[in-house]
PDB file of C-alpha atoms in Angstrom:
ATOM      1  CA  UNK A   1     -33.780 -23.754 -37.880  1.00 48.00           C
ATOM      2  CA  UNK A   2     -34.038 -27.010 -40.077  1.00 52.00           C
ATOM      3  CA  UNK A   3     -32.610 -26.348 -43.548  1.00 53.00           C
ATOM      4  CA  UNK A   4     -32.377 -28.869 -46.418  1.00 57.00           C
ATOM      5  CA  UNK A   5     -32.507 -31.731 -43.593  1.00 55.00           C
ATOM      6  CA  UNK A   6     -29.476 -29.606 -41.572  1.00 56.00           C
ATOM      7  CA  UNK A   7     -29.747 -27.879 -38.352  1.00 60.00           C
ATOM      8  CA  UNK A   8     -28.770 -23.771 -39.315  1.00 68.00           C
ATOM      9  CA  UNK A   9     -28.373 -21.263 -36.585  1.00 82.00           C
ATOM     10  CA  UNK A  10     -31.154 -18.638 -37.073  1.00 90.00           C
ATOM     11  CA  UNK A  11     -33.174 -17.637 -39.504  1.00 89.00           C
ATOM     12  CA  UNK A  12     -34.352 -14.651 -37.585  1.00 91.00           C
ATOM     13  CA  UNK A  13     -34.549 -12.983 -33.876  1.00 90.00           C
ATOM     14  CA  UNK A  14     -37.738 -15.329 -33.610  1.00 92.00           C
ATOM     15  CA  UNK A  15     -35.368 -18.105 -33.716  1.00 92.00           C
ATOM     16  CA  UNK A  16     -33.159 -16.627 -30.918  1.00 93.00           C
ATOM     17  CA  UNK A  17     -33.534 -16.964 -26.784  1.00 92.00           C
ATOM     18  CA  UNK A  18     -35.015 -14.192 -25.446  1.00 91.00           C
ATOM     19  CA  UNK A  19     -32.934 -11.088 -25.519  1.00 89.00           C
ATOM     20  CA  UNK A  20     -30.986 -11.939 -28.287  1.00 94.00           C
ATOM     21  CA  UNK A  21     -30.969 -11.218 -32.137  1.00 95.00           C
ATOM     22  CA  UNK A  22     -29.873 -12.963 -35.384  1.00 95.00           C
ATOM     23  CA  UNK A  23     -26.926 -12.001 -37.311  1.00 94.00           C
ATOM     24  CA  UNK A  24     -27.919 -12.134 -40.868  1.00 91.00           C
ATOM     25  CA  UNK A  25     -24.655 -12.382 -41.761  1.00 90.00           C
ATOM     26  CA  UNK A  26     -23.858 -15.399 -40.150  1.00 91.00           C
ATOM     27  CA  UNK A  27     -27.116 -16.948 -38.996  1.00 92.00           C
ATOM     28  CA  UNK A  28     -25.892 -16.712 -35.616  1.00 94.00           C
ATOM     29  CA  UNK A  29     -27.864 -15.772 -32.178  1.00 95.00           C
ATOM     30  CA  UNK A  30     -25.892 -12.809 -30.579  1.00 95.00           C
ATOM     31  CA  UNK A  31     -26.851  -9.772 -28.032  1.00 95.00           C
ATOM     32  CA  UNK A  32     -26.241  -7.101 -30.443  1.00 94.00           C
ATOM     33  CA  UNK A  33     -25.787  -5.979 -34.042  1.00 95.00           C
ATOM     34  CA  UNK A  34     -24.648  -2.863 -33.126  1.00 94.00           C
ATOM     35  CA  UNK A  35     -24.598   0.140 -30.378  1.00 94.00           C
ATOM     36  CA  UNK A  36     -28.214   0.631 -30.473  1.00 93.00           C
ATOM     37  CA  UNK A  37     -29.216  -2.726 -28.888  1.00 94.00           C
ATOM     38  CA  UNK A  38     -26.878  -2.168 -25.937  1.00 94.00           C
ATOM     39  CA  UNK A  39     -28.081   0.627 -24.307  1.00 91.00           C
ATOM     40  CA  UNK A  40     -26.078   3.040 -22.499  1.00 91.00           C
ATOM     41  CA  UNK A  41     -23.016   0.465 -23.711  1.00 95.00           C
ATOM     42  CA  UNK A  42     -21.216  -0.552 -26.928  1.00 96.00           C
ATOM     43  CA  UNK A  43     -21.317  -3.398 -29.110  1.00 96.00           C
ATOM     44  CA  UNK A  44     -18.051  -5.052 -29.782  1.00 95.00           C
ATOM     45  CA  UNK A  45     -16.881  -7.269 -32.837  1.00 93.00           C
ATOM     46  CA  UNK A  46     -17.928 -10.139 -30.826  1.00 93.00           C
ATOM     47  CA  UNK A  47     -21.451  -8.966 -31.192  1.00 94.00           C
ATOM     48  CA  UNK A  48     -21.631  -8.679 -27.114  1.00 95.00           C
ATOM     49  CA  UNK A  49     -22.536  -5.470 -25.209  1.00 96.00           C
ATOM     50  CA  UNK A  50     -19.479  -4.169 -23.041  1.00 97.00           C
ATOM     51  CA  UNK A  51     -18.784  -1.034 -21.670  1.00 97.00           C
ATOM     52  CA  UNK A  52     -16.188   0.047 -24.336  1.00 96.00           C
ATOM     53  CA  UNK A  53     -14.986  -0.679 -27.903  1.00 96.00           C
ATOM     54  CA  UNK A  54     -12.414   2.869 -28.422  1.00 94.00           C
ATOM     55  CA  UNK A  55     -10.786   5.090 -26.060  1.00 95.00           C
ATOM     56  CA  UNK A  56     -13.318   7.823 -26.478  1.00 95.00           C
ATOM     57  CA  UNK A  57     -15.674   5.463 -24.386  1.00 96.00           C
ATOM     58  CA  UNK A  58     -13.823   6.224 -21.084  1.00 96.00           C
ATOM     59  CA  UNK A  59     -13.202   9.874 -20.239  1.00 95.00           C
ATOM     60  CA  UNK A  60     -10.392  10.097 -18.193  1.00 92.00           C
ATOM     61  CA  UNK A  61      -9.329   6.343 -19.115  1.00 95.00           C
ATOM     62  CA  UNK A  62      -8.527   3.965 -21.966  1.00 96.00           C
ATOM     63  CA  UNK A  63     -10.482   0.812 -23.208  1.00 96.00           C
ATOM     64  CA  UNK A  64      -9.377  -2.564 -22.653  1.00 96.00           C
ATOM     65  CA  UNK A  65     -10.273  -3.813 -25.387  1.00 94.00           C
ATOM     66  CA  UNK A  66      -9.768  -7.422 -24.583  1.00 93.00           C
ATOM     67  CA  UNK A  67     -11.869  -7.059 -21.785  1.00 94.00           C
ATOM     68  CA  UNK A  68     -14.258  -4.330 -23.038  1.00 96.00           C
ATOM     69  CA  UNK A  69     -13.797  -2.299 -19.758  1.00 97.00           C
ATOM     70  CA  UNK A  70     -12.766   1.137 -18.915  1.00 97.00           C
ATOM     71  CA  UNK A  71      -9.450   0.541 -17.117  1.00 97.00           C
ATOM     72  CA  UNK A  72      -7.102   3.464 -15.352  1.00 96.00           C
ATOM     73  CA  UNK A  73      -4.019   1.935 -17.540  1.00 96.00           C
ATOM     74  CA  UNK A  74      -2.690  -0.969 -19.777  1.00 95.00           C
ATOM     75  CA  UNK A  75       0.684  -0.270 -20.396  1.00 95.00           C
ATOM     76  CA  UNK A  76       2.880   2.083 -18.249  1.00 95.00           C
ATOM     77  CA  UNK A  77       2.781   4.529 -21.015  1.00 94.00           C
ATOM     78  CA  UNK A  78      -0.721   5.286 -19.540  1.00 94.00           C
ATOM     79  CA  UNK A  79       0.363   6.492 -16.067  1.00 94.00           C
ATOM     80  CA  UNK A  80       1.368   9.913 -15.547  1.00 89.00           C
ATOM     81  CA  UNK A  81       4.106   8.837 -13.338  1.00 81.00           C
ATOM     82  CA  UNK A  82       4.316   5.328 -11.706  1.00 87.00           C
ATOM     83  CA  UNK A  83       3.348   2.057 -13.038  1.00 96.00           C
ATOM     84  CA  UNK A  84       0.551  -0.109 -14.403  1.00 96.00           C
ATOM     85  CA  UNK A  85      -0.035  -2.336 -11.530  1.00 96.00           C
ATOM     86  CA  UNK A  86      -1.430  -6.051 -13.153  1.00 95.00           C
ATOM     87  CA  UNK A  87      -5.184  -4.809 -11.608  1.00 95.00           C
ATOM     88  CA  UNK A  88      -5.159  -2.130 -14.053  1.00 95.00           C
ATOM     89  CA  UNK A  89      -4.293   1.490 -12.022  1.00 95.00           C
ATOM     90  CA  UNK A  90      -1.453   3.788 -11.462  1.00 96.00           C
ATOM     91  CA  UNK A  91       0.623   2.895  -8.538  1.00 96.00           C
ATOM     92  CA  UNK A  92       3.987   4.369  -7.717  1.00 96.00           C
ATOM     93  CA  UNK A  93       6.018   1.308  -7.786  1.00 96.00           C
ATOM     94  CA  UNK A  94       5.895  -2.611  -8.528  1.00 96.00           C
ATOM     95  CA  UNK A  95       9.342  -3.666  -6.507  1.00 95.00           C
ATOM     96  CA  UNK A  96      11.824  -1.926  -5.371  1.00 96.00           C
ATOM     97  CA  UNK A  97      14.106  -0.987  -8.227  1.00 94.00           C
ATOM     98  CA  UNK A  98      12.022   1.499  -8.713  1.00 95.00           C
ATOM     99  CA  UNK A  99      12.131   3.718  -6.197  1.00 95.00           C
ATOM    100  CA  UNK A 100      15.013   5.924  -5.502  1.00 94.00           C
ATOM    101  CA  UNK A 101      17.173   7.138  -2.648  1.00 91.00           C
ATOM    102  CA  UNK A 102      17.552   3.547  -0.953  1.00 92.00           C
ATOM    103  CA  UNK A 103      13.561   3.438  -0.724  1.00 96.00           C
ATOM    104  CA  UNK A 104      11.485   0.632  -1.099  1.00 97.00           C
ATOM    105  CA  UNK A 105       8.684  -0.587  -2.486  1.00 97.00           C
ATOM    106  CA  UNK A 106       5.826  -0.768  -0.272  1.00 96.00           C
ATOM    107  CA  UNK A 107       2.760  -4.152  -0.055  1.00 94.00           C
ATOM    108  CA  UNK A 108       0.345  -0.836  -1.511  1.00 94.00           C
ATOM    109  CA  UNK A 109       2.875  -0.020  -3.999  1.00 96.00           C
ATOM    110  CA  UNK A 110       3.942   2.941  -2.492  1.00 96.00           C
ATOM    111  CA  UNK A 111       8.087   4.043  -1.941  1.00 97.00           C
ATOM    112  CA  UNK A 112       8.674   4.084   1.488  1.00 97.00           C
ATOM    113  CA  UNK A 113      12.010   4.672   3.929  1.00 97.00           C
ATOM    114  CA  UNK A 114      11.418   0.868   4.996  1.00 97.00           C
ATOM    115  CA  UNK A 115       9.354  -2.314   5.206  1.00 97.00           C
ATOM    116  CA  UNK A 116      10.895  -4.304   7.694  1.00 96.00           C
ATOM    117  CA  UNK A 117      14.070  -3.622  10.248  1.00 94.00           C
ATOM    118  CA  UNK A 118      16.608  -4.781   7.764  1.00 94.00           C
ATOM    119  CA  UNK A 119      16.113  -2.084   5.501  1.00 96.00           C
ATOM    120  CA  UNK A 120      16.927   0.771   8.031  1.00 94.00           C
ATOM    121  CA  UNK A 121      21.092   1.293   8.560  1.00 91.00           C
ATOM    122  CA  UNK A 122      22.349  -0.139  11.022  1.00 88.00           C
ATOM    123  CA  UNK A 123      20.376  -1.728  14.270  1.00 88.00           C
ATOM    124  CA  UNK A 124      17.807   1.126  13.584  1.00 92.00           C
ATOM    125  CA  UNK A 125      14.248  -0.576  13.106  1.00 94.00           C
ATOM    126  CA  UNK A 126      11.273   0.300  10.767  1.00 95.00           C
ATOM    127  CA  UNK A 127       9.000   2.071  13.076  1.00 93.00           C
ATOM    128  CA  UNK A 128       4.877   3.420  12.789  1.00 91.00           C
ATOM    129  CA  UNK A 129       4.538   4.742   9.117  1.00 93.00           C
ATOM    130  CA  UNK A 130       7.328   2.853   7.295  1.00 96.00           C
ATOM    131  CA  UNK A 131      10.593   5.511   8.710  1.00 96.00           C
ATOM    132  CA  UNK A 132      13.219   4.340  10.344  1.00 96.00           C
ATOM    133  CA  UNK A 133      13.798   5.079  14.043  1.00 95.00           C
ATOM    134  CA  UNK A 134      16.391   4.285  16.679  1.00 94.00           C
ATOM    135  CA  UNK A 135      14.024   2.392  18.571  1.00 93.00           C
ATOM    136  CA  UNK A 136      10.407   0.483  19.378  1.00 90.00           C
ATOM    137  CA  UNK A 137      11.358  -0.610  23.239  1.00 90.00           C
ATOM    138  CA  UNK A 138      13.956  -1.124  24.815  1.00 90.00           C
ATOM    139  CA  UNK A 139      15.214  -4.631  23.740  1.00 89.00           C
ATOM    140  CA  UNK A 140      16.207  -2.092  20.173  1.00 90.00           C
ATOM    141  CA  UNK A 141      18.491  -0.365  22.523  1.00 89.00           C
ATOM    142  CA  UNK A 142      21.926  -2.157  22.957  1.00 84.00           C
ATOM    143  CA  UNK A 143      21.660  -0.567  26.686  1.00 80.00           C
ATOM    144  CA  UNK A 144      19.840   1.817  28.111  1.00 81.00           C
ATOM    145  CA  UNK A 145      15.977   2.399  27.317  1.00 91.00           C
ATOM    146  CA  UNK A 146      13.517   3.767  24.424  1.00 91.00           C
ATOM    147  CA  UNK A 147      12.182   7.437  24.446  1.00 89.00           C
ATOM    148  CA  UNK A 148      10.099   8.628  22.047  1.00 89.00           C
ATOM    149  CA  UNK A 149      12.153   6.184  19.464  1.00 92.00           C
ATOM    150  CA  UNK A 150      15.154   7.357  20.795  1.00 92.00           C
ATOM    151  CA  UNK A 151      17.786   4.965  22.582  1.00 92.00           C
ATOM    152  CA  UNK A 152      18.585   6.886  26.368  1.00 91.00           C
ATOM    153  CA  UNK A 153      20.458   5.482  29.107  1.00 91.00           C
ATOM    154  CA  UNK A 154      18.393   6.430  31.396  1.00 89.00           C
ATOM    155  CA  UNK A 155      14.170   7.684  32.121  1.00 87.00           C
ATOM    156  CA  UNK A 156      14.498   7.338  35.751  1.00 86.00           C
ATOM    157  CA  UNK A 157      16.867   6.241  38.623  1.00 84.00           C
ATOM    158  CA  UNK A 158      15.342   2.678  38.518  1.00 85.00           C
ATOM    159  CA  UNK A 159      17.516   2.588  34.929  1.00 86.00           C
ATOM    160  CA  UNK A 160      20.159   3.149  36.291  1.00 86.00           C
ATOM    161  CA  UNK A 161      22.909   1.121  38.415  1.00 86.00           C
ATOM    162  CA  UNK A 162      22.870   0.983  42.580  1.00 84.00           C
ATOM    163  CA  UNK A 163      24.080   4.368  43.904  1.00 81.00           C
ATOM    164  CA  UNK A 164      23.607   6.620  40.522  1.00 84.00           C
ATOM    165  CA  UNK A 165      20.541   8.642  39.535  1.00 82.00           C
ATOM    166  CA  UNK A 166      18.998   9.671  36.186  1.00 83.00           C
ATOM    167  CA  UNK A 167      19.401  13.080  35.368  1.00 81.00           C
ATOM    168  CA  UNK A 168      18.848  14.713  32.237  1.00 81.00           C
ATOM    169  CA  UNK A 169      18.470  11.183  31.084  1.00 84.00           C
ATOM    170  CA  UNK A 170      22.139  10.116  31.869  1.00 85.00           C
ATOM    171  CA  UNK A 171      23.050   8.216  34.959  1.00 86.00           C
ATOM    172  CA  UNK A 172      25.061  10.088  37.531  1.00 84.00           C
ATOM    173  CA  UNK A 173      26.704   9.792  40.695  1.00 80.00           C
ATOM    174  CA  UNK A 174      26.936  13.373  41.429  1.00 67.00           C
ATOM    175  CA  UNK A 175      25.170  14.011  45.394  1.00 60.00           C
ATOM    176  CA  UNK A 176      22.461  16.960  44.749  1.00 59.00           C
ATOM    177  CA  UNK A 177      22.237  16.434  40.852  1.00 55.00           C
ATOM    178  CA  UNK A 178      19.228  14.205  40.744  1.00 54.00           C
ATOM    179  CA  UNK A 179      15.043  14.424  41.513  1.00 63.00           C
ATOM    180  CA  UNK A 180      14.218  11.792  44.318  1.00 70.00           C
ATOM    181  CA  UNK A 181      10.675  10.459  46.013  1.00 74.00           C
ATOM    182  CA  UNK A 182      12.353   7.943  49.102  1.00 77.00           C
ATOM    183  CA  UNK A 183      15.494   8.396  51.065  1.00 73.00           C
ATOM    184  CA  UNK A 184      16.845   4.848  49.181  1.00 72.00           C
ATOM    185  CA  UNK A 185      17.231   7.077  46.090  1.00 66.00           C
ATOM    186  CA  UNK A 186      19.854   8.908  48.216  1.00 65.00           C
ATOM    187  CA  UNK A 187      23.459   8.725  48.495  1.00 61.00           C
ATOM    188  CA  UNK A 188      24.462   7.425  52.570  1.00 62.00           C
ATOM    189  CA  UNK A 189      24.723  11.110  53.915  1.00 66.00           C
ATOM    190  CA  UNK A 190      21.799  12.585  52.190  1.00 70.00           C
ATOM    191  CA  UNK A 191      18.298  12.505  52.726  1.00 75.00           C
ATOM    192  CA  UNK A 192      15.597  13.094  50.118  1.00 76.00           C
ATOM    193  CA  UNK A 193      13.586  16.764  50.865  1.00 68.00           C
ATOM    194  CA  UNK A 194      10.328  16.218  48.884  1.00 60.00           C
TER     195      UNK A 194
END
């Protein structure tokens, strides 16, 4: 609007793009003068529609009010227990400090036993749902071979040296003490009875 040979913002809602309205109070095109031109949403001090303006706006949550969105947290002090991760929820943990009992903190913010091998004791390695086991394979296993995440010395008589069989997954030399499928598997003066 021309006034007085200057350019004014608005001198009403005619004045406005479409979808907007004029603030009276400052001659200025905006998207709301208050709650009842936003809908099912709230208008802020800005004079824009957002989703919240107070707490009460977001059962369950709080109000950013920076943003003007319903967020699970802020500040910490809105978790239950846990943290306020920066994207705005609850999560257990942010790093490592804290979580207790020699856990740590997991890439979904979640205390576990372990992340990678070298936070196991030991040469134990992190294994299938962040515990740590004995063993993955065999190369874990300073000799011997990997059982159900377990380092044995033996599975079979292949494992073990020329002469001894696996029984009871320890090698043996014992004649009569071991399972056998070929002669070879055999000490000299006995024969394998399948």
């Amino acid at each position: 609007v021309c006034a007085d040979g200057v350019c004014a913002g608005c001198g009403s809602s005619l004045d406005c793009q479409a979808g907007q309205l004029c603030d009276p109070a400052t001659s200025d095109c905006v998207d709301c003068l208050g709650d009842g031109d936003c809908g099912a949403t709230h208008c802020s001090a800005a004079n824009v529609c957002v989703q919240c303006t107070e707490h009460a706006h977001c059962p369950g949550q709080v109000c950013d009010f920076a943003a003007g969105v319903c967020r699970e947290c802020i500040t910490d002090a809105h978790c239950t227990s846990g943290h306020c991760h920066p994207s705005k929820t609850c999560v257990e943990c942010l790093n490592s400090t804290q979580c207790t009992g020699g856990d740590v903190c997991s890439s979904n913010n979640t205390c576990v036993e372990c992340v990678v091998d070298g936070d196991c004791a030991g040469a134990w390695v992190c294994g299938a749902g962040n515990v740590c086991i004995e063993c993955v394979s065999d190369g874990d296993c300073a000799s011997g071979v990997c059982a159900g995440n377990t380092c044995q010395e033996c599975l079979s008589s292949a494992d073990c040296p020329y002469g001894e069989f696996c029984v009871g997954n320890t090698c043996s030399s014992a004649p009569g003490t071991h399972n056998c499928s070929v002669d070879t598997q055999c000490e000299a003066e006995y024969t394998c009875d399948t």
